[in-house]
Amino acid sequence: MLPPPLPNETSADAQLPPPAPLFPRTLAFLADAALALLFGVLATRLLVPVFAADTFPVFVETLEEIAHDYRETTLSLAGGNTEAAAAFSERVVERASRPEVADAQLFLSLTLTLTALAYFTLSETLTRGASIGKKIFRLRVVSTVTGEPPNVLQSLSRSIWRACAVAPAGLLVTLLVLVDAHVPFFAFRRRAWHDRLARTEVVDARNRGNGRDA
């Protein structure tokens, strides 16, 4: 049995306000990303004593060792010691392979990703399509099917991509996010992949046109 067809967007497209300009849309995302990272740092500080009390101090100590070793290696290279770089790389790999460091990295990645996911989803859902960053630059998100603010599932679908852009999520995911960020430069009505998957669009709230008020 074939799956049901996707909802027709033609009638909704005719009612939507103009798509958001790319520059304010980028600034709005950066503002939201900064807030998501801030909440992520706060969540990390609260959760470290509960879930990473043994591993996180080792992770921080390792970073300090690598930073100190990097400064020493730079001085050695400036003095003509060409073998210092190879030795430095070996020491970085050795330190990064510590089990405590790997566990702390996983904890940090999950905490930042889940916090960013919660921030983007809730800020967009509770404000009816206008997160804090979008409110600053007078943008909003609407459903391309109904012209109304996105529902929770639509906001969650969009937020997964944006959370991966804020928190470390692996090389392949990072590359996909970078490509997705450039899709609006060429796509119809500047819809990125995450907008097309969620059936949403970022529009200019200053010019509502014939669209419905969100």
mmCIF file of C-alpha atoms in Angstrom:
data_model
loop_
_atom_site.group_PDB
_atom_site.id
_atom_site.type_symbol
_atom_site.label_atom_id
_atom_site.label_comp_id
_atom_site.label_asym_id
_atom_site.label_seq_id
_atom_site.Cartn_x
_atom_site.Cartn_y
_atom_site.Cartn_z
ATOM 1 C CA MET A 1 0.000 0.000 0.000
ATOM 2 C CA LEU A 2 1.330 3.404 -0.960
ATOM 3 C CA PRO A 3 1.691 6.038 1.820
ATOM 4 C CA PRO A 4 -0.788 8.932 1.780
ATOM 5 C CA PRO A 5 0.355 11.952 -0.231
ATOM 6 C CA LEU A 6 1.838 14.938 1.535
ATOM 7 C CA PRO A 7 -0.569 17.839 2.150
ATOM 8 C CA ASN A 8 -0.889 20.269 -0.713
ATOM 9 C CA GLU A 9 1.028 23.474 -0.002
ATOM 10 C CA THR A 10 -0.215 25.494 -2.975
ATOM 11 C CA SER A 11 -3.108 27.244 -1.275
ATOM 12 C CA ALA A 12 -1.127 27.968 1.875
ATOM 13 C CA ASP A 13 1.786 29.380 -0.123
ATOM 14 C CA ALA A 14 -0.523 31.940 -1.662
ATOM 15 C CA GLN A 15 -1.521 33.182 1.810
ATOM 16 C CA LEU A 16 1.887 33.288 3.461
ATOM 17 C CA PRO A 17 3.763 36.545 4.118
ATOM 18 C CA PRO A 18 7.039 37.107 2.242
ATOM 19 C CA PRO A 19 9.875 34.770 3.230
ATOM 20 C CA ALA A 20 12.311 36.100 5.807
ATOM 21 C CA PRO A 21 15.425 37.847 4.441
ATOM 22 C CA LEU A 22 18.520 35.712 4.865
ATOM 23 C CA PHE A 23 20.600 38.204 6.869
ATOM 24 C CA PRO A 24 18.085 38.805 9.708
ATOM 25 C CA ARG A 25 17.280 35.100 9.706
ATOM 26 C CA THR A 26 20.961 34.296 10.255
ATOM 27 C CA LEU A 27 21.239 36.867 13.048
ATOM 28 C CA ALA A 28 18.099 35.484 14.701
ATOM 29 C CA PHE A 29 19.575 31.976 14.663
ATOM 30 C CA LEU A 30 22.865 33.211 16.128
ATOM 31 C CA ALA A 31 20.984 34.969 18.933
ATOM 32 C CA ASP A 32 18.999 31.811 19.708
ATOM 33 C CA ALA A 33 22.149 29.670 19.444
ATOM 34 C CA ALA A 34 23.907 31.887 21.997
ATOM 35 C CA LEU A 35 20.979 31.503 24.403
ATOM 36 C CA ALA A 36 20.867 27.735 23.815
ATOM 37 C CA LEU A 37 24.590 27.485 24.615
ATOM 38 C CA LEU A 38 24.109 29.604 27.734
ATOM 39 C CA PHE A 39 21.367 27.275 28.978
ATOM 40 C CA GLY A 40 23.551 24.319 28.025
ATOM 41 C CA VAL A 41 26.431 25.611 30.135
ATOM 42 C CA LEU A 42 24.086 26.180 33.084
ATOM 43 C CA ALA A 43 22.634 22.681 32.688
ATOM 44 C CA THR A 44 26.154 21.227 32.543
ATOM 45 C CA ARG A 45 27.140 22.954 35.788
ATOM 46 C CA LEU A 46 24.018 21.614 37.496
ATOM 47 C CA LEU A 47 24.341 18.056 36.190
ATOM 48 C CA VAL A 48 28.102 17.516 36.560
ATOM 49 C CA PRO A 49 27.919 16.766 40.318
ATOM 50 C CA VAL A 50 25.176 14.206 39.655
ATOM 51 C CA PHE A 51 26.307 12.412 36.487
ATOM 52 C CA ALA A 52 29.975 13.314 35.899
ATOM 53 C CA ALA A 53 31.513 14.057 39.277
ATOM 54 C CA ASP A 54 34.398 11.620 38.634
ATOM 55 C CA THR A 55 34.974 12.062 34.907
ATOM 56 C CA PHE A 56 34.498 15.771 34.252
ATOM 57 C CA PRO A 57 37.402 16.982 36.462
ATOM 58 C CA VAL A 58 39.689 14.617 34.536
ATOM 59 C CA PHE A 59 38.352 16.062 31.269
ATOM 60 C CA VAL A 60 39.071 19.643 32.394
ATOM 61 C CA GLU A 61 42.523 18.659 33.652
ATOM 62 C CA THR A 62 43.276 17.016 30.296
ATOM 63 C CA LEU A 63 42.298 20.159 28.415
ATOM 64 C CA GLU A 64 44.595 22.219 30.648
ATOM 65 C CA GLU A 65 47.454 19.777 30.030
ATOM 66 C CA ILE A 66 46.928 19.959 26.271
ATOM 67 C CA ALA A 67 46.818 23.773 26.352
ATOM 68 C CA HIS A 68 50.056 23.913 28.359
ATOM 69 C CA ASP A 69 51.691 21.350 26.096
ATOM 70 C CA TYR A 70 50.594 23.344 23.038
ATOM 71 C CA ARG A 71 52.313 26.478 24.344
ATOM 72 C CA GLU A 72 55.503 24.527 25.046
ATOM 73 C CA THR A 73 55.374 22.919 21.593
ATOM 74 C CA THR A 74 54.934 26.306 19.927
ATOM 75 C CA LEU A 75 58.025 27.605 21.681
ATOM 76 C CA SER A 76 59.964 24.497 20.639
ATOM 77 C CA LEU A 77 58.940 24.916 17.011
ATOM 78 C CA ALA A 78 59.972 28.568 17.131
ATOM 79 C CA GLY A 79 63.371 27.392 18.378
ATOM 80 C CA GLY A 80 63.776 25.059 15.421
ATOM 81 C CA ASN A 81 62.721 21.743 16.967
ATOM 82 C CA THR A 82 60.756 20.252 14.064
ATOM 83 C CA GLU A 83 60.088 16.983 15.904
ATOM 84 C CA ALA A 84 58.016 18.747 18.593
ATOM 85 C CA ALA A 85 54.820 18.735 16.490
ATOM 86 C CA ALA A 86 54.811 14.948 16.021
ATOM 87 C CA ALA A 87 55.459 14.371 19.716
ATOM 88 C CA PHE A 88 52.688 16.803 20.615
ATOM 89 C CA SER A 89 50.208 14.958 18.375
ATOM 90 C CA GLU A 90 51.054 11.642 20.013
ATOM 91 C CA ARG A 91 50.538 13.098 23.487
ATOM 92 C CA VAL A 92 47.151 14.583 22.471
ATOM 93 C CA VAL A 93 45.962 11.211 21.144
ATOM 94 C CA GLU A 94 47.169 9.474 24.292
ATOM 95 C CA ARG A 95 45.367 11.933 26.580
ATOM 96 C CA ALA A 96 42.182 11.937 24.526
ATOM 97 C CA SER A 97 42.005 8.137 24.721
ATOM 98 C CA ARG A 98 41.527 8.165 28.500
ATOM 99 C CA PRO A 99 38.178 6.519 29.410
ATOM 100 C CA GLU A 100 37.262 9.439 31.681
ATOM 101 C CA VAL A 101 37.786 11.896 28.820
ATOM 102 C CA ALA A 102 35.577 9.889 26.443
ATOM 103 C CA ASP A 103 32.833 9.621 29.074
ATOM 104 C CA ALA A 104 32.998 13.351 29.816
ATOM 105 C CA GLN A 105 32.853 14.191 26.102
ATOM 106 C CA LEU A 106 29.740 12.034 25.707
ATOM 107 C CA PHE A 107 28.121 13.660 28.738
ATOM 108 C CA LEU A 108 28.933 17.157 27.475
ATOM 109 C CA SER A 109 27.668 16.421 23.966
ATOM 110 C CA LEU A 110 24.390 14.913 25.193
ATOM 111 C CA THR A 111 23.783 17.729 27.679
ATOM 112 C CA LEU A 112 24.387 20.502 25.143
ATOM 113 C CA THR A 113 22.359 18.752 22.425
ATOM 114 C CA LEU A 114 19.334 17.998 24.621
ATOM 115 C CA THR A 115 19.373 21.471 26.161
ATOM 116 C CA ALA A 116 19.540 23.110 22.730
ATOM 117 C CA LEU A 117 16.767 20.821 21.471
ATOM 118 C CA ALA A 118 14.544 21.752 24.413
ATOM 119 C CA TYR A 119 15.279 25.465 24.048
ATOM 120 C CA PHE A 120 14.544 25.648 20.322
ATOM 121 C CA THR A 121 11.405 23.512 20.567
ATOM 122 C CA LEU A 122 9.873 25.224 23.600
ATOM 123 C CA SER A 123 10.806 28.770 22.629
ATOM 124 C CA GLU A 124 9.199 28.316 19.234
ATOM 125 C CA THR A 125 6.118 26.446 20.463
ATOM 126 C CA LEU A 126 5.298 28.615 23.467
ATOM 127 C CA THR A 127 5.680 31.850 21.478
ATOM 128 C CA ARG A 128 3.580 30.640 18.544
ATOM 129 C CA GLY A 129 6.390 30.545 16.046
ATOM 130 C CA ALA A 130 8.607 33.383 17.246
ATOM 131 C CA SER A 131 11.580 32.449 19.401
ATOM 132 C CA ILE A 132 13.507 35.139 21.266
ATOM 133 C CA GLY A 133 15.911 35.634 18.366
ATOM 134 C CA LYS A 134 13.080 35.796 15.849
ATOM 135 C CA LYS A 135 11.178 38.302 17.983
ATOM 136 C CA ILE A 136 14.231 40.565 18.056
ATOM 137 C CA PHE A 137 14.455 40.573 14.262
ATOM 138 C CA ARG A 138 10.681 40.398 13.739
ATOM 139 C CA LEU A 139 10.511 36.996 12.110
ATOM 140 C CA ARG A 140 8.257 34.020 12.762
ATOM 141 C CA VAL A 141 7.713 30.416 11.718
ATOM 142 C CA VAL A 142 4.471 29.261 10.134
ATOM 143 C CA SER A 143 3.148 26.001 8.782
ATOM 144 C CA THR A 144 3.102 25.936 4.988
ATOM 145 C CA VAL A 145 -0.003 23.750 5.123
ATOM 146 C CA THR A 146 -2.235 25.833 7.393
ATOM 147 C CA GLY A 147 -0.519 29.219 7.597
ATOM 148 C CA GLU A 148 -0.723 28.924 11.386
ATOM 149 C CA PRO A 149 2.156 28.711 13.907
ATOM 150 C CA PRO A 150 3.889 25.314 13.932
ATOM 151 C CA ASN A 151 2.711 22.557 16.255
ATOM 152 C CA VAL A 152 4.994 20.774 18.717
ATOM 153 C CA LEU A 153 6.026 18.038 16.263
ATOM 154 C CA GLN A 154 6.901 20.574 13.579
ATOM 155 C CA SER A 155 8.948 22.639 16.019
ATOM 156 C CA LEU A 156 10.693 19.501 17.274
ATOM 157 C CA SER A 157 11.540 18.447 13.718
ATOM 158 C CA ARG A 158 13.073 21.849 12.968
ATOM 159 C CA SER A 159 14.874 21.950 16.307
ATOM 160 C CA ILE A 160 16.763 18.684 15.785
ATOM 161 C CA TRP A 161 18.743 20.251 12.958
ATOM 162 C CA ARG A 162 19.402 23.461 14.848
ATOM 163 C CA ALA A 163 20.451 21.607 18.004
ATOM 164 C CA CYS A 164 22.998 19.655 15.959
ATOM 165 C CA ALA A 165 24.313 22.969 14.622
ATOM 166 C CA VAL A 166 24.872 24.256 18.162
ATOM 167 C CA ALA A 167 26.227 21.127 19.884
ATOM 168 C CA PRO A 168 28.934 18.742 18.608
ATOM 169 C CA ALA A 169 27.222 15.905 16.756
ATOM 170 C CA GLY A 170 29.895 14.190 14.666
ATOM 171 C CA LEU A 171 31.561 15.030 11.365
ATOM 172 C CA LEU A 172 28.845 13.712 9.031
ATOM 173 C CA VAL A 173 25.998 15.461 10.866
ATOM 174 C CA THR A 174 28.014 18.692 10.998
ATOM 175 C CA LEU A 175 28.578 18.564 7.229
ATOM 176 C CA LEU A 176 24.857 17.993 6.609
ATOM 177 C CA VAL A 177 23.986 20.914 8.877
ATOM 178 C CA LEU A 178 26.439 23.174 7.017
ATOM 179 C CA VAL A 179 24.916 22.210 3.668
ATOM 180 C CA ASP A 180 21.399 22.719 5.057
ATOM 181 C CA ALA A 181 22.383 26.213 6.234
ATOM 182 C CA HIS A 182 23.230 27.187 2.641
ATOM 183 C CA VAL A 183 20.155 25.651 1.001
ATOM 184 C CA PRO A 184 17.981 28.793 1.550
ATOM 185 C CA PHE A 185 20.279 30.750 -0.783
ATOM 186 C CA PHE A 186 18.934 28.692 -3.697
ATOM 187 C CA ALA A 187 15.650 27.091 -2.549
ATOM 188 C CA PHE A 188 12.095 28.165 -3.345
ATOM 189 C CA ARG A 189 10.919 30.730 -0.773
ATOM 190 C CA ARG A 190 14.244 30.179 1.036
ATOM 191 C CA ARG A 191 13.185 26.913 2.673
ATOM 192 C CA ALA A 192 16.018 24.865 4.129
ATOM 193 C CA TRP A 193 15.822 21.090 4.300
ATOM 194 C CA HIS A 194 14.630 21.169 7.910
ATOM 195 C CA ASP A 195 11.818 23.530 6.889
ATOM 196 C CA ARG A 196 10.714 21.312 4.036
ATOM 197 C CA LEU A 197 10.743 18.218 6.262
ATOM 198 C CA ALA A 198 8.739 20.004 8.956
ATOM 199 C CA ARG A 199 6.394 21.673 6.414
ATOM 200 C CA THR A 200 7.276 25.095 7.825
ATOM 201 C CA GLU A 201 8.715 28.383 6.646
ATOM 202 C CA VAL A 202 10.392 31.389 8.266
ATOM 203 C CA VAL A 203 8.543 34.536 7.198
ATOM 204 C CA ASP A 204 8.875 38.259 7.696
ATOM 205 C CA ALA A 205 6.530 39.234 10.548
ATOM 206 C CA ARG A 206 6.743 42.922 9.583
ATOM 207 C CA ASN A 207 4.905 42.252 6.329
ATOM 208 C CA ARG A 208 2.062 39.867 6.965
ATOM 209 C CA GLY A 209 0.601 40.245 3.521
ATOM 210 C CA ASN A 210 -2.456 38.054 3.200
ATOM 211 C CA GLY A 211 -1.240 35.605 5.788
ATOM 212 C CA ARG A 212 -2.970 34.832 9.021
ATOM 213 C CA ASP A 213 -1.819 36.507 12.179
ATOM 214 C CA ALA A 214 0.220 34.168 14.343
#
